[in-house]
PDB file of C-alpha atoms in Angstrom:
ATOM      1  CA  UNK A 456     208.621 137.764 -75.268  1.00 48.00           C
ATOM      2  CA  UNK A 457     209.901 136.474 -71.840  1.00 50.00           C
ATOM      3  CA  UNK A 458     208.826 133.510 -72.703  1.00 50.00           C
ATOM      4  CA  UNK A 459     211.227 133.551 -75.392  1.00 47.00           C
ATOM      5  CA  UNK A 460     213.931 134.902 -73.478  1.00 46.00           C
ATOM      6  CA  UNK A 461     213.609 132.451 -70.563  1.00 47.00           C
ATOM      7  CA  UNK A 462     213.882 129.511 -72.977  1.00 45.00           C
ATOM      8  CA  UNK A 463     216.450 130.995 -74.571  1.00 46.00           C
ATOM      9  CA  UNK A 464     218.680 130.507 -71.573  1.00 48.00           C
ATOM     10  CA  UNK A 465     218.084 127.371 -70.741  1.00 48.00           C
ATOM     11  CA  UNK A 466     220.848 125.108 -71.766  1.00 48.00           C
ATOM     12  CA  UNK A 467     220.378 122.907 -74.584  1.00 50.00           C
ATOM     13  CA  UNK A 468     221.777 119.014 -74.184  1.00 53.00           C
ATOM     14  CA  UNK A 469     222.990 117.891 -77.542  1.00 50.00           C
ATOM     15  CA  UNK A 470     223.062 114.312 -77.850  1.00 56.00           C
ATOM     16  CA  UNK A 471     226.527 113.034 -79.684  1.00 61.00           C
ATOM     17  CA  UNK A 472     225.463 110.335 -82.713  1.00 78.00           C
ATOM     18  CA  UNK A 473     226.040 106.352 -81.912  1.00 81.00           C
ATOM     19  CA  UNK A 474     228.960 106.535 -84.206  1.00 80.00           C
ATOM     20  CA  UNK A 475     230.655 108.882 -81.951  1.00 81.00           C
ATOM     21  CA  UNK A 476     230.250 107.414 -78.738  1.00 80.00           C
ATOM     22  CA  UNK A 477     230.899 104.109 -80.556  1.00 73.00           C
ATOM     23  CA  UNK A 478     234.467 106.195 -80.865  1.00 75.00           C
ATOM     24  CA  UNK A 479     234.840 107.311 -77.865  1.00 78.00           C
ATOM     25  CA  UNK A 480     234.285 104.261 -75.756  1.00 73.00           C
ATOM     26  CA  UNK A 481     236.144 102.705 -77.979  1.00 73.00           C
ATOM     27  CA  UNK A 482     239.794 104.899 -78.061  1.00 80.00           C
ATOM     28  CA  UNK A 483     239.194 105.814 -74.067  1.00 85.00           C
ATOM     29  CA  UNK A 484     242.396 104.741 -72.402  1.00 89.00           C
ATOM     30  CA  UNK A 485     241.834 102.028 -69.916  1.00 89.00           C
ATOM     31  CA  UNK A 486     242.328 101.872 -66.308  1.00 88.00           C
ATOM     32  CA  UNK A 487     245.973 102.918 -65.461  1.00 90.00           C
ATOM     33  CA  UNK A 488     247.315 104.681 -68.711  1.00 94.00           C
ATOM     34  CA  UNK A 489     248.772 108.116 -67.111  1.00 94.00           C
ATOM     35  CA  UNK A 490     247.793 111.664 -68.871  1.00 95.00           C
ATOM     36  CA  UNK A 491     251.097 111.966 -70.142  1.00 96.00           C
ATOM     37  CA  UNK A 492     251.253 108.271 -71.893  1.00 96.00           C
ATOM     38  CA  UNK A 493     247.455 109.224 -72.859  1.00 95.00           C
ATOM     39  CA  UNK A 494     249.023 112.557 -75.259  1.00 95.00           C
ATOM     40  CA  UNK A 495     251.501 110.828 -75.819  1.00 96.00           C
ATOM     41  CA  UNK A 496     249.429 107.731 -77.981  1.00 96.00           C
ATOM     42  CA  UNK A 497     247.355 110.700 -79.365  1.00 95.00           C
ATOM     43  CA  UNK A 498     250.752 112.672 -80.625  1.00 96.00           C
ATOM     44  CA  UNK A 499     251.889 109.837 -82.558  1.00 97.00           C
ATOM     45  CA  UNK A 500     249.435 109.951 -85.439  1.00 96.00           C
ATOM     46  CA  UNK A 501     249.854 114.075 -85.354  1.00 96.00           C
ATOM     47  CA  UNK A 502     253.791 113.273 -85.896  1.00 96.00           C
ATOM     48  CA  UNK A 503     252.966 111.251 -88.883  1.00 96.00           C
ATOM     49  CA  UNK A 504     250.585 113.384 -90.490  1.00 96.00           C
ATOM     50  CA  UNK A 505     252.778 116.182 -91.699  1.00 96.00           C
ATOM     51  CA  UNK A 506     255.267 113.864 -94.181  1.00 93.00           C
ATOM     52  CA  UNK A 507     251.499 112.332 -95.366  1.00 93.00           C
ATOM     53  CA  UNK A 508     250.676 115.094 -96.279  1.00 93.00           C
ATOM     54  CA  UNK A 509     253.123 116.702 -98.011  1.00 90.00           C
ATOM     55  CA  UNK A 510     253.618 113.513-100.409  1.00 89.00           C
ATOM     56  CA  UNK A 511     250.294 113.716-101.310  1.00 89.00           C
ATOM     57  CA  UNK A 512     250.420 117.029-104.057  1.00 88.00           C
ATOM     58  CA  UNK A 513     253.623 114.364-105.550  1.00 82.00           C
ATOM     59  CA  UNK A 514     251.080 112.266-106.179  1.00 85.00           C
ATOM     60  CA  UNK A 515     249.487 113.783-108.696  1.00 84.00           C
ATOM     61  CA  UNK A 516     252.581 115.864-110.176  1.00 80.00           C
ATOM     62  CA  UNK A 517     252.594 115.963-114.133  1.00 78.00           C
ATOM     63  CA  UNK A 518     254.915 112.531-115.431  1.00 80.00           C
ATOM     64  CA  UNK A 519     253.718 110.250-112.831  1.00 84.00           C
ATOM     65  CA  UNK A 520     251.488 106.786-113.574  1.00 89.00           C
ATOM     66  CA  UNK A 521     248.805 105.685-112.401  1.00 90.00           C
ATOM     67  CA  UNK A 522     250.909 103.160-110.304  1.00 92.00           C
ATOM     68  CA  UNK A 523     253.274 105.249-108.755  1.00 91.00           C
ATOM     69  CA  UNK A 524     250.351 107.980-107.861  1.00 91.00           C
ATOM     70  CA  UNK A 525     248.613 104.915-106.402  1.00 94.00           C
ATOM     71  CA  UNK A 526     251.423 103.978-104.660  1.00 93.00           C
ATOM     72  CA  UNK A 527     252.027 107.418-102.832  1.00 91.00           C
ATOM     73  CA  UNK A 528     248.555 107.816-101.963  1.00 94.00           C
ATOM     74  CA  UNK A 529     248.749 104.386-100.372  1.00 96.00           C
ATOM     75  CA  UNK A 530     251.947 104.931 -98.446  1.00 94.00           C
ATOM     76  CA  UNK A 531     250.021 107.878 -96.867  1.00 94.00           C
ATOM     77  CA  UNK A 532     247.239 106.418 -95.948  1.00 95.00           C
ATOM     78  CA  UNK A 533     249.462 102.991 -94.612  1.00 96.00           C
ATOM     79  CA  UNK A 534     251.768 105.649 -92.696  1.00 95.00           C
ATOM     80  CA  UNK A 535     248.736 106.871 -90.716  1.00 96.00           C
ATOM     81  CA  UNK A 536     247.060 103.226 -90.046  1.00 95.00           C
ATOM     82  CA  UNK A 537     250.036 102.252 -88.609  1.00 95.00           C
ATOM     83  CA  UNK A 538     250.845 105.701 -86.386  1.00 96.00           C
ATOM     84  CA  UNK A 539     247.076 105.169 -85.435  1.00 95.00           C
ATOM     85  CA  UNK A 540     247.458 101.828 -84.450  1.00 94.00           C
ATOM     86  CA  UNK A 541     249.662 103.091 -81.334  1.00 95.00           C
ATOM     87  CA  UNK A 542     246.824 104.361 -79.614  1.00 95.00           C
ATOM     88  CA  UNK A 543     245.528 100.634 -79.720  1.00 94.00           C
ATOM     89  CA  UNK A 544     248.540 100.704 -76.552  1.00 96.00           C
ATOM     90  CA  UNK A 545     246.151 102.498 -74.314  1.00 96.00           C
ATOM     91  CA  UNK A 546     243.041 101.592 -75.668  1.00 93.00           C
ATOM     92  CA  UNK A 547     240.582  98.848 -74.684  1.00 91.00           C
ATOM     93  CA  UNK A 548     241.219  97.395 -78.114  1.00 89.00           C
ATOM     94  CA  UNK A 549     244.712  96.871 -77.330  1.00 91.00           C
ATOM     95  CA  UNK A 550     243.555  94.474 -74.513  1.00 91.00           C
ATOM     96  CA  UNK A 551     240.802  93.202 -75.618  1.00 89.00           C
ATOM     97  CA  UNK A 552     239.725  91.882 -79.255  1.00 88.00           C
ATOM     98  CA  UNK A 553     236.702  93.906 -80.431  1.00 85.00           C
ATOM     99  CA  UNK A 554     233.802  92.353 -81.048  1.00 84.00           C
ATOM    100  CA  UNK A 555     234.159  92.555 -85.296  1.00 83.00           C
ATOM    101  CA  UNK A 556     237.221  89.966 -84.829  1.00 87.00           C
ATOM    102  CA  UNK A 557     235.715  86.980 -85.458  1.00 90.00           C
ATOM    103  CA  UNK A 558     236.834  83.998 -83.247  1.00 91.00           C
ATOM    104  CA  UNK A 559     238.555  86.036 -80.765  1.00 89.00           C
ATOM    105  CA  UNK A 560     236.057  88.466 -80.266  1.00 86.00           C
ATOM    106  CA  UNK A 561     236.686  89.578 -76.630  1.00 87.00           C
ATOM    107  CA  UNK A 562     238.802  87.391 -75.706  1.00 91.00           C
ATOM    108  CA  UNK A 563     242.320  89.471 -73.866  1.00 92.00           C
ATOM    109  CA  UNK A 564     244.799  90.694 -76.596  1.00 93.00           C
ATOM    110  CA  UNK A 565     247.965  88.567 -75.565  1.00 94.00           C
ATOM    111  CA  UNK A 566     250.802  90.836 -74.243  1.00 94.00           C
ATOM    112  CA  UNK A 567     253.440  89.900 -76.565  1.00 94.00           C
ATOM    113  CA  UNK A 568     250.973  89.905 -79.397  1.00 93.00           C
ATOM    114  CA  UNK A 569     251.060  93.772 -79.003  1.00 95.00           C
ATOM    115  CA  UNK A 570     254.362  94.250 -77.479  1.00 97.00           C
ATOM    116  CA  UNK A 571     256.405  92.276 -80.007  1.00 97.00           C
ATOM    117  CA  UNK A 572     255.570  93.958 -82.966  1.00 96.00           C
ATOM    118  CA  UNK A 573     255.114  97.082 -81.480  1.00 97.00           C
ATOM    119  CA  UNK A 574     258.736  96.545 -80.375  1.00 97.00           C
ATOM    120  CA  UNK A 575     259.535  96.068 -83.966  1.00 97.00           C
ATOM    121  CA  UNK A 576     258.504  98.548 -85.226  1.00 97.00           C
ATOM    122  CA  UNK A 577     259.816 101.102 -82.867  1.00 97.00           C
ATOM    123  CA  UNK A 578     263.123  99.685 -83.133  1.00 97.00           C
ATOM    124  CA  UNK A 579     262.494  99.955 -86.829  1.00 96.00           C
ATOM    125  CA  UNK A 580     261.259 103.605 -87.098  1.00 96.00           C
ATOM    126  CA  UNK A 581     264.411 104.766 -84.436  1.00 95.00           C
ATOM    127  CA  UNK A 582     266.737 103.132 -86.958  1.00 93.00           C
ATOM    128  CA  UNK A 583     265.124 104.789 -90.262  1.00 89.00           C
ATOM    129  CA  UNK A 584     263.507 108.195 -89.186  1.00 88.00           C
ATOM    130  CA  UNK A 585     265.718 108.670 -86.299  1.00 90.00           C
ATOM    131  CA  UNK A 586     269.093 107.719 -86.931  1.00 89.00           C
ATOM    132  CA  UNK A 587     269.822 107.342 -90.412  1.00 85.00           C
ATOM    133  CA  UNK A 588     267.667 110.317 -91.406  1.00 83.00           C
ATOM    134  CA  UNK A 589     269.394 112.620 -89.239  1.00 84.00           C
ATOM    135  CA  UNK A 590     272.775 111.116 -90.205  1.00 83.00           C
ATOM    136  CA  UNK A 591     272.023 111.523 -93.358  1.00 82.00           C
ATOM    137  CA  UNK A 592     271.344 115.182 -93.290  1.00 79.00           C
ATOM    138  CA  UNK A 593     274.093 115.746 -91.674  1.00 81.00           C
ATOM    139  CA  UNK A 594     276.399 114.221 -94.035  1.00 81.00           C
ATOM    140  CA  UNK A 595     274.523 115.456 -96.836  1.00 79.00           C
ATOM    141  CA  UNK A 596     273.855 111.631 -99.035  1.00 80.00           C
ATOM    142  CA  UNK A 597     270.807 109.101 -98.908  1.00 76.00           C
ATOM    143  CA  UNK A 598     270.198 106.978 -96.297  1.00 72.00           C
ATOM    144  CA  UNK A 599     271.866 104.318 -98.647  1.00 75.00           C
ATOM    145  CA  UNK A 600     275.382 106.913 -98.232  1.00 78.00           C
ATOM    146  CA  UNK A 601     275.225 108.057-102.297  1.00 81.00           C
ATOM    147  CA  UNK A 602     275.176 111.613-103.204  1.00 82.00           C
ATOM    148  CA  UNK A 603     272.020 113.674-102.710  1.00 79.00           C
ATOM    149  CA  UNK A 604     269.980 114.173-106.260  1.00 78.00           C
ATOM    150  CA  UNK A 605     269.499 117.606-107.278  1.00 74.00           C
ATOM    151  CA  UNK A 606     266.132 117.963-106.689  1.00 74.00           C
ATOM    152  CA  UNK A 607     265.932 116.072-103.826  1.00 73.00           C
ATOM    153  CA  UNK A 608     263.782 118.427-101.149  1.00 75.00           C
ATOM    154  CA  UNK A 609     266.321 119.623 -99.171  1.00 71.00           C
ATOM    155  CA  UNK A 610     268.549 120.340-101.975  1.00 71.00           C
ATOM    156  CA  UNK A 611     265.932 123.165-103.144  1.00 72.00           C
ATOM    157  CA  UNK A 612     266.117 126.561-101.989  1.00 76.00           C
ATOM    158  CA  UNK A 613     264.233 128.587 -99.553  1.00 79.00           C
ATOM    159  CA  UNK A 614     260.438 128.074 -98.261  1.00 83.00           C
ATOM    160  CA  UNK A 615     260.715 124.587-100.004  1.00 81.00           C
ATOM    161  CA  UNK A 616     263.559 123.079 -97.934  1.00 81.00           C
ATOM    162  CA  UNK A 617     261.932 124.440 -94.816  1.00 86.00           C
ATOM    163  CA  UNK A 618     258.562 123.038 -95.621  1.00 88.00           C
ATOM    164  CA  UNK A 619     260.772 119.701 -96.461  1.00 85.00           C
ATOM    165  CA  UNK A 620     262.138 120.053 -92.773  1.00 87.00           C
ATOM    166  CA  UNK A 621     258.865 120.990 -91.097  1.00 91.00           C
ATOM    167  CA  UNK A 622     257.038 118.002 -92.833  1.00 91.00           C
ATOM    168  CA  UNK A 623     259.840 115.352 -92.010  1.00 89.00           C
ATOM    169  CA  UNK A 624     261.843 116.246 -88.998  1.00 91.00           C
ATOM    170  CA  UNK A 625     258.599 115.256 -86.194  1.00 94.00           C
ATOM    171  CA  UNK A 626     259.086 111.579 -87.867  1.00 93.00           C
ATOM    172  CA  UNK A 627     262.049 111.644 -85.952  1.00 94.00           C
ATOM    173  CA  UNK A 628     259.684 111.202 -82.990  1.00 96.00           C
ATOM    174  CA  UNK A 629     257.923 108.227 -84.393  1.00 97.00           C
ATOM    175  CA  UNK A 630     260.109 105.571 -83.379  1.00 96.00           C
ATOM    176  CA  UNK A 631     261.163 106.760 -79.697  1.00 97.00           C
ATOM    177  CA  UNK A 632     257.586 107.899 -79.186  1.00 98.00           C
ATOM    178  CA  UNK A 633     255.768 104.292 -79.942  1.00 98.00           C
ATOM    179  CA  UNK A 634     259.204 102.636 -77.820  1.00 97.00           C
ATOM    180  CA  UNK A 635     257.998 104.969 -75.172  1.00 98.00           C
ATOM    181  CA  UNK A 636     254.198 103.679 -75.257  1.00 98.00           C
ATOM    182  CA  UNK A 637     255.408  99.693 -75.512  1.00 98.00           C
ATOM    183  CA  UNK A 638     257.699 100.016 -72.287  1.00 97.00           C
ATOM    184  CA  UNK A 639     254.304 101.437 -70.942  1.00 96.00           C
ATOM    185  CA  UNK A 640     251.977  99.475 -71.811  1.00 96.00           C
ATOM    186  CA  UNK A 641     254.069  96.252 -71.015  1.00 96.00           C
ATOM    187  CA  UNK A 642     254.622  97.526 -67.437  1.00 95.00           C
ATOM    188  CA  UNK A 643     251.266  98.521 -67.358  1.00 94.00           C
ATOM    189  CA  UNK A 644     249.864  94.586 -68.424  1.00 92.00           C
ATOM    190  CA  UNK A 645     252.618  93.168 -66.211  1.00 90.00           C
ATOM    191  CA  UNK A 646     250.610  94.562 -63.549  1.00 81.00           C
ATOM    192  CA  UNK A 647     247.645  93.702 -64.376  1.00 70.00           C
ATOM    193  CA  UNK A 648     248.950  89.981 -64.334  1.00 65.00           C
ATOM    194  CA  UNK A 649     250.159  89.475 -60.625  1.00 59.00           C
TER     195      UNK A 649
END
């Protein structure tokens, strides 16, 4: 019995799975990338996630085809590829080509081949989530400036407007958060050049 109870206490190493530590080394952030910058990559893709989400159960709403289901499902999934993508601005594979590229397999990731479209889009996402989504709410039309459809989600009543607002209003972030990581991680390779 104290046998038992001795190797009971001993601590047990548990050995993480190639895949995982395949992961790990592979989302790390390199050399320089401060804690805050670090959350801040890993927020983006939580900021995201809510509006995915809650488009989803629209997808497969009674009247809708096959294409449009197909579509929602894919601008889901597209939404978080591309939120995911900004952690690729503190990651090695944001400086270096991993190894599955073929041709530029680590070779370094030209600056402006990140920062440009990373740029882009951030100016992109202020201008649509930021801006014109919370002008729009405020005036009460579409982005476009025509009058809000009936059952448009904010239009509805109660627990379903708020879960409208609770799913949309962090990708208000999206845009100033990935302009946030591109001034960072240009400063940061700007650096690393001199």
């Amino acid at each position: 019995m104290q046998q038992f109870v001795q190797h009971t206490k001993e601590p047990t190493t548990v050995h993480p799975g190639r895949l995982r530590v395949a992961w790990r080394a592979a989302h790390e952030p390199v050399a320089g990338v401060s804690r805050r910058i670090q959350l801040l990559a890993y927020f983006v893709p939580l900021v995201v996630l809510p509006a995915s989400i809650w488009r989803l159960p629209a997808a497969f709403a009674d009247g809708r085809g096959l294409g449009e289901r197909m579509y929602i499902v894919f601008l889901s999934v597209l939404s978080e590829a591309f939120a995911f993508a900004a952690i690729g601005l503190i990651a090695r594979w944001g400086e270096v080509f991993p190894r599955w590229i073929p041709f530029l397999r680590g070779r370094r990731v030209p600056r402006r081949a990140a920062v440009l479209p990373a740029t882009i889009g951030a100016a992109s996402l202020t201008l649509l989530f930021t801006l014109l989504f919370i002008a729009s709410q405020v005036r009460g039309t579409t982005i476009r400036g025509g009058d809000l459809p009936a059952d448009y989600p904010s239009q509805a009543d109660g627990w379903e407007a708020a879960w409208f607002y609770v799913c949309y209003a962090p990708l208000t972030l999206w845009g100033p958060l990935l302009g946030v990581l591109t001034v960072a991680y240009w400063k940061r390779r700007s650096e690393d050049t001199r």
